[in-house]
Amino acid sequence: MKKLRGVKQLIFDADDTLWENNIYFIRATENYLQLFDSQPEIKKRVAKRFNEIEKQVVTDLGCGSDSYNILLRKLHDEFQDKLTDRTGKNSVEEILEKFNLHREMPPPLFRGVSETLDEFAKRYELYALTKGKQDEQSDKFLRSGLRGFFREIHIVPEKNDKVYKKLIEEHAWVPKETCMIGNSPKSDINPALRCGMWAILIPYRHTWRLDLEEPMSGHPGYRTVASFPELLNLL
Ligand SMILES: [Mg+2]
């Protein structure tokens, strides 16, 4: 793999790029759907409604754990009469309690993240750009032990072309000297490429459904690596 030339600043996504995140949401959703295992037709409806309510909640309130709590409670309001005490009429609270534990713990870093950032910090200016709520995302950075690697952490409700353009303008960056790194084609890769940056996709099998789209893999600025430490082959 040929190294990228002339890059000065690296921007990192956080969730599911530096650390695991979506897995908690997936587990809680699976736990909820399992309550309907004995009623396959209803289970299908619950799954469909989950997707619909999720879209609505994310549009209205943004993504993150608070939104997820609201989403699951709304879903449960619609379907709790299909459950009995035995099948878990009240277990939504238990499921959410378990889900919310991840907000107190250090986010589980992917293999080699600290070491790789340590190496990059010697050669590049490092920034983070993450989507979600201010307090939740900045807390995660603090608990992760990675905060010190980054000059700035930008927390935004949505990562679109406008956000990338604004970052470029505010810092007077040359887009070709800037590289975005992340797991989401929709939020990290395609908007960065459209703004003239390099973009490196680290695909992740549990990437959030709403963060997926086809990456612009034919773009000359597009690269992909299989794991975080493999970024060192390109940078
Ligand atoms: Mg991500």
Tab-separated table of C-alpha atoms and ligand atoms in Angstrom:
chain	number	residue	atom	x	y	z
A	1	MET	CA	0.000	0.000	0.000
A	2	LYS	CA	1.398	3.408	-0.956
A	3	LYS	CA	1.503	6.045	1.775
A	4	LEU	CA	-0.580	9.176	1.390
A	5	ARG	CA	1.593	12.182	0.617
A	6	GLY	CA	1.378	15.641	2.122
A	7	VAL	CA	-1.176	14.915	4.840
A	8	LYS	CA	-0.868	17.233	7.855
A	9	GLN	CA	-3.994	16.679	9.896
A	10	LEU	CA	-5.962	13.550	10.694
A	11	ILE	CA	-9.577	13.622	11.789
A	12	PHE	CA	-10.943	10.571	13.562
A	13	ASP	CA	-14.474	9.393	14.042
A	14	ALA	CA	-14.966	7.963	17.555
A	15	ASP	CA	-17.815	5.437	17.936
A	16	ASP	CA	-17.010	2.129	16.262
A	17	THR	CA	-13.722	3.551	14.983
A	18	LEU	CA	-11.744	4.102	18.221
A	19	TRP	CA	-14.008	1.978	20.411
A	20	GLU	CA	-16.998	-0.344	20.313
A	21	ASN	CA	-20.319	1.403	20.647
A	22	ASN	CA	-23.149	0.133	18.508
A	23	ILE	CA	-22.887	-3.348	19.970
A	24	TYR	CA	-24.652	-2.172	23.159
A	25	PHE	CA	-27.573	-0.875	21.129
A	26	ILE	CA	-27.738	-4.071	19.084
A	27	ARG	CA	-27.677	-6.275	22.207
A	28	ALA	CA	-30.440	-4.327	23.926
A	29	THR	CA	-32.577	-4.465	20.790
A	30	GLU	CA	-32.030	-8.217	20.487
A	31	ASN	CA	-32.923	-8.674	24.143
A	32	TYR	CA	-36.145	-6.776	23.619
A	33	LEU	CA	-37.093	-8.653	20.450
A	34	GLN	CA	-36.453	-11.974	22.218
A	35	LEU	CA	-39.404	-11.248	24.496
A	36	PHE	CA	-41.553	-11.962	21.447
A	37	ASP	CA	-39.849	-15.218	20.448
A	38	SER	CA	-43.000	-17.245	21.025
A	39	GLN	CA	-45.027	-14.871	18.786
A	40	PRO	CA	-43.145	-14.729	15.460
A	41	GLU	CA	-45.715	-12.585	13.611
A	42	ILE	CA	-45.786	-9.986	16.354
A	43	LYS	CA	-42.009	-10.104	16.622
A	44	LYS	CA	-41.817	-9.093	12.939
A	45	ARG	CA	-44.108	-6.143	13.609
A	46	VAL	CA	-42.063	-5.091	16.625
A	47	ALA	CA	-38.872	-5.152	14.532
A	48	LYS	CA	-40.532	-3.088	11.806
A	49	ARG	CA	-41.861	-0.548	14.294
A	50	PHE	CA	-38.445	-0.372	15.934
A	51	ASN	CA	-36.947	0.818	12.644
A	52	GLU	CA	-39.731	3.340	12.074
A	53	ILE	CA	-39.612	4.794	15.591
A	54	GLU	CA	-35.821	4.854	15.498
A	55	LYS	CA	-35.836	7.010	12.378
A	56	GLN	CA	-38.336	9.373	13.953
A	57	VAL	CA	-36.546	9.663	17.289
A	58	VAL	CA	-33.177	10.224	15.613
A	59	THR	CA	-34.672	12.916	13.379
A	60	ASP	CA	-36.333	14.657	16.335
A	61	LEU	CA	-33.725	14.194	19.057
A	62	GLY	CA	-30.493	13.037	17.421
A	63	CYS	CA	-28.642	9.812	18.105
A	64	GLY	CA	-27.186	8.520	21.367
A	65	SER	CA	-28.170	6.634	24.492
A	66	ASP	CA	-30.879	9.045	25.697
A	67	SER	CA	-32.612	8.730	22.349
A	68	TYR	CA	-32.319	4.965	22.534
A	69	ASN	CA	-34.011	4.881	25.954
A	70	ILE	CA	-36.888	6.932	24.568
A	71	LEU	CA	-37.110	4.739	21.490
A	72	LEU	CA	-37.321	1.477	23.402
A	73	ARG	CA	-39.914	2.842	25.845
A	74	LYS	CA	-42.066	4.124	22.981
A	75	LEU	CA	-41.846	0.746	21.299
A	76	HIS	CA	-42.771	-0.988	24.539
A	77	ASP	CA	-45.790	1.300	24.982
A	78	GLU	CA	-47.104	0.008	21.676
A	79	PHE	CA	-46.502	-3.676	22.304
A	80	GLN	CA	-46.613	-4.286	26.046
A	81	ASP	CA	-50.171	-5.624	25.863
A	82	LYS	CA	-48.810	-8.505	23.757
A	83	LEU	CA	-46.638	-9.599	26.664
A	84	THR	CA	-47.583	-11.316	29.911
A	85	ASP	CA	-45.832	-11.233	33.261
A	86	ARG	CA	-44.204	-14.506	32.301
A	87	THR	CA	-42.926	-13.310	28.899
A	88	GLY	CA	-41.577	-10.111	30.348
A	89	LYS	CA	-44.168	-7.363	30.490
A	90	ASN	CA	-41.864	-5.322	32.716
A	91	SER	CA	-38.525	-6.339	31.355
A	92	VAL	CA	-38.005	-3.218	29.252
A	93	GLU	CA	-36.695	-1.490	32.387
A	94	GLU	CA	-34.306	-4.364	33.076
A	95	ILE	CA	-33.068	-4.275	29.490
A	96	LEU	CA	-32.512	-0.524	29.622
A	97	GLU	CA	-30.816	-0.737	32.995
A	98	LYS	CA	-28.336	-3.211	31.542
A	99	PHE	CA	-27.926	-1.082	28.411
A	100	ASN	CA	-27.256	2.076	30.420
A	101	LEU	CA	-24.346	0.456	32.272
A	102	HIS	CA	-22.101	1.130	29.270
A	103	ARG	CA	-22.416	4.850	29.945
A	104	GLU	CA	-20.454	4.488	33.172
A	105	MET	CA	-17.664	2.289	31.856
A	106	PRO	CA	-14.608	3.179	29.787
A	107	PRO	CA	-15.505	2.502	26.140
A	108	PRO	CA	-13.801	-0.725	24.970
A	109	LEU	CA	-11.014	0.401	22.634
A	110	PHE	CA	-10.269	-1.542	19.496
A	111	ARG	CA	-6.924	-3.353	19.406
A	112	GLY	CA	-3.910	-1.103	18.879
A	113	VAL	CA	-5.771	2.219	19.036
A	114	SER	CA	-3.678	3.863	21.798
A	115	GLU	CA	-0.352	2.754	20.326
A	116	THR	CA	-1.306	3.873	16.834
A	117	LEU	CA	-2.563	7.278	17.988
A	118	ASP	CA	0.621	7.674	20.005
A	119	GLU	CA	2.642	7.164	16.829
A	120	PHE	CA	0.438	9.502	14.761
A	121	ALA	CA	0.609	12.238	17.395
A	122	LYS	CA	4.332	12.567	16.667
A	123	ARG	CA	3.728	13.237	12.981
A	124	TYR	CA	0.287	14.788	12.561
A	125	GLU	CA	-2.191	17.108	14.202
A	126	LEU	CA	-5.023	14.907	15.482
A	127	TYR	CA	-8.675	15.933	15.682
A	128	ALA	CA	-11.854	14.058	16.455
A	129	LEU	CA	-15.246	14.522	14.862
A	130	THR	CA	-18.097	12.622	16.430
A	131	LYS	CA	-21.839	12.570	16.144
A	132	GLY	CA	-24.138	12.627	19.177
A	133	LYS	CA	-24.843	14.500	22.380
A	134	GLN	CA	-22.195	16.829	23.858
A	135	ASP	CA	-22.080	15.333	27.356
A	136	GLU	CA	-22.278	11.701	26.290
A	137	GLN	CA	-19.540	11.974	23.667
A	138	SER	CA	-17.152	14.129	25.697
A	139	ASP	CA	-17.566	11.789	28.703
A	140	LYS	CA	-16.610	8.862	26.489
A	141	PHE	CA	-13.408	10.633	25.427
A	142	LEU	CA	-12.522	11.303	29.059
A	143	ARG	CA	-13.202	7.723	30.153
A	144	SER	CA	-11.348	6.312	27.131
A	145	GLY	CA	-8.027	7.800	28.207
A	146	LEU	CA	-7.544	9.071	24.635
A	147	ARG	CA	-8.567	12.699	25.168
A	148	GLY	CA	-4.951	13.903	25.362
A	149	PHE	CA	-4.137	12.789	21.821
A	150	PHE	CA	-6.560	15.235	20.232
A	151	ARG	CA	-6.147	18.966	19.730
A	152	GLU	CA	-9.893	19.424	19.434
A	153	ILE	CA	-12.968	17.250	19.745
A	154	HIS	CA	-15.894	18.330	17.617
A	155	ILE	CA	-19.284	16.951	18.618
A	156	VAL	CA	-22.054	17.521	16.112
A	157	PRO	CA	-25.630	16.277	15.697
A	158	GLU	CA	-24.997	15.176	12.100
A	159	LYS	CA	-21.889	14.734	9.963
A	160	ASN	CA	-22.645	16.083	6.523
A	161	ASP	CA	-20.826	18.079	3.807
A	162	LYS	CA	-21.675	21.339	5.583
A	163	VAL	CA	-19.937	20.236	8.785
A	164	TYR	CA	-16.776	19.214	6.915
A	165	LYS	CA	-16.728	22.461	4.908
A	166	LYS	CA	-17.084	24.476	8.093
A	167	LEU	CA	-14.184	22.608	9.751
A	168	ILE	CA	-11.985	23.212	6.713
A	169	GLU	CA	-12.851	26.913	6.630
A	170	GLU	CA	-12.476	27.502	10.367
A	171	HIS	CA	-9.008	25.946	10.437
A	172	ALA	CA	-7.968	27.182	6.968
A	173	TRP	CA	-7.029	23.575	6.139
A	174	VAL	CA	-6.047	22.515	2.652
A	175	PRO	CA	-8.451	19.606	2.008
A	176	LYS	CA	-5.736	17.533	0.278
A	177	GLU	CA	-3.635	17.822	3.455
A	178	THR	CA	-6.482	16.480	5.572
A	179	CYS	CA	-7.574	12.890	6.062
A	180	MET	CA	-10.788	11.626	7.651
A	181	ILE	CA	-10.825	8.162	9.208
A	182	GLY	CA	-13.953	6.302	10.239
A	183	ASN	CA	-16.270	3.313	9.998
A	184	SER	CA	-19.272	5.000	8.425
A	185	PRO	CA	-19.416	5.541	4.665
A	186	LYS	CA	-22.345	7.905	5.135
A	187	SER	CA	-20.988	10.081	7.969
A	188	ASP	CA	-17.213	9.796	7.669
A	189	ILE	CA	-16.146	8.801	4.186
A	190	ASN	CA	-18.399	10.173	1.470
A	191	PRO	CA	-18.857	13.735	2.797
A	192	ALA	CA	-15.092	14.036	3.417
A	193	LEU	CA	-14.349	12.873	-0.140
A	194	ARG	CA	-16.893	15.322	-1.549
A	195	CYS	CA	-15.037	18.112	0.291
A	196	GLY	CA	-11.708	17.112	-1.274
A	197	MET	CA	-10.171	15.324	1.720
A	198	TRP	CA	-8.625	11.887	1.823
A	199	ALA	CA	-10.870	9.369	3.542
A	200	ILE	CA	-9.952	5.992	5.014
A	201	LEU	CA	-12.731	3.540	5.783
A	202	ILE	CA	-12.210	0.966	8.527
A	203	PRO	CA	-15.259	-1.219	7.961
A	204	TYR	CA	-16.930	-2.578	11.045
A	205	ARG	CA	-19.418	-5.408	10.981
A	206	HIS	CA	-21.726	-3.820	13.544
A	207	THR	CA	-21.917	-0.371	11.941
A	208	TRP	CA	-25.250	1.272	12.671
A	209	ARG	CA	-27.830	0.665	9.936
A	210	LEU	CA	-28.497	4.403	9.631
A	211	ASP	CA	-24.786	5.090	9.068
A	212	LEU	CA	-24.478	2.825	6.066
A	213	GLU	CA	-24.460	3.688	2.389
A	214	GLU	CA	-22.271	2.653	-0.516
A	215	PRO	CA	-18.783	4.145	-0.061
A	216	MET	CA	-17.485	6.203	-3.014
A	217	SER	CA	-14.797	3.589	-3.563
A	218	GLY	CA	-13.978	4.791	-7.087
A	219	HIS	CA	-12.925	8.208	-5.758
A	220	PRO	CA	-9.142	8.850	-5.999
A	221	GLY	CA	-9.062	9.963	-2.332
A	222	TYR	CA	-10.686	6.769	-1.042
A	223	ARG	CA	-8.740	4.135	0.887
A	224	THR	CA	-9.716	1.295	3.157
A	225	VAL	CA	-7.888	-0.780	5.768
A	226	ALA	CA	-9.076	-3.774	7.764
A	227	SER	CA	-8.014	-2.620	11.219
A	228	PHE	CA	-6.895	0.481	13.116
A	229	PRO	CA	-3.155	-0.404	13.314
A	230	GLU	CA	-3.137	-0.941	9.536
A	231	LEU	CA	-3.594	2.816	9.164
A	232	LEU	CA	0.184	2.918	9.696
A	233	ASN	CA	0.565	1.394	6.213
A	234	LEU	CA	-1.016	4.515	4.715
A	235	LEU	CA	0.004	7.317	7.067
B	1	MG	MG	-18.544	5.693	13.864
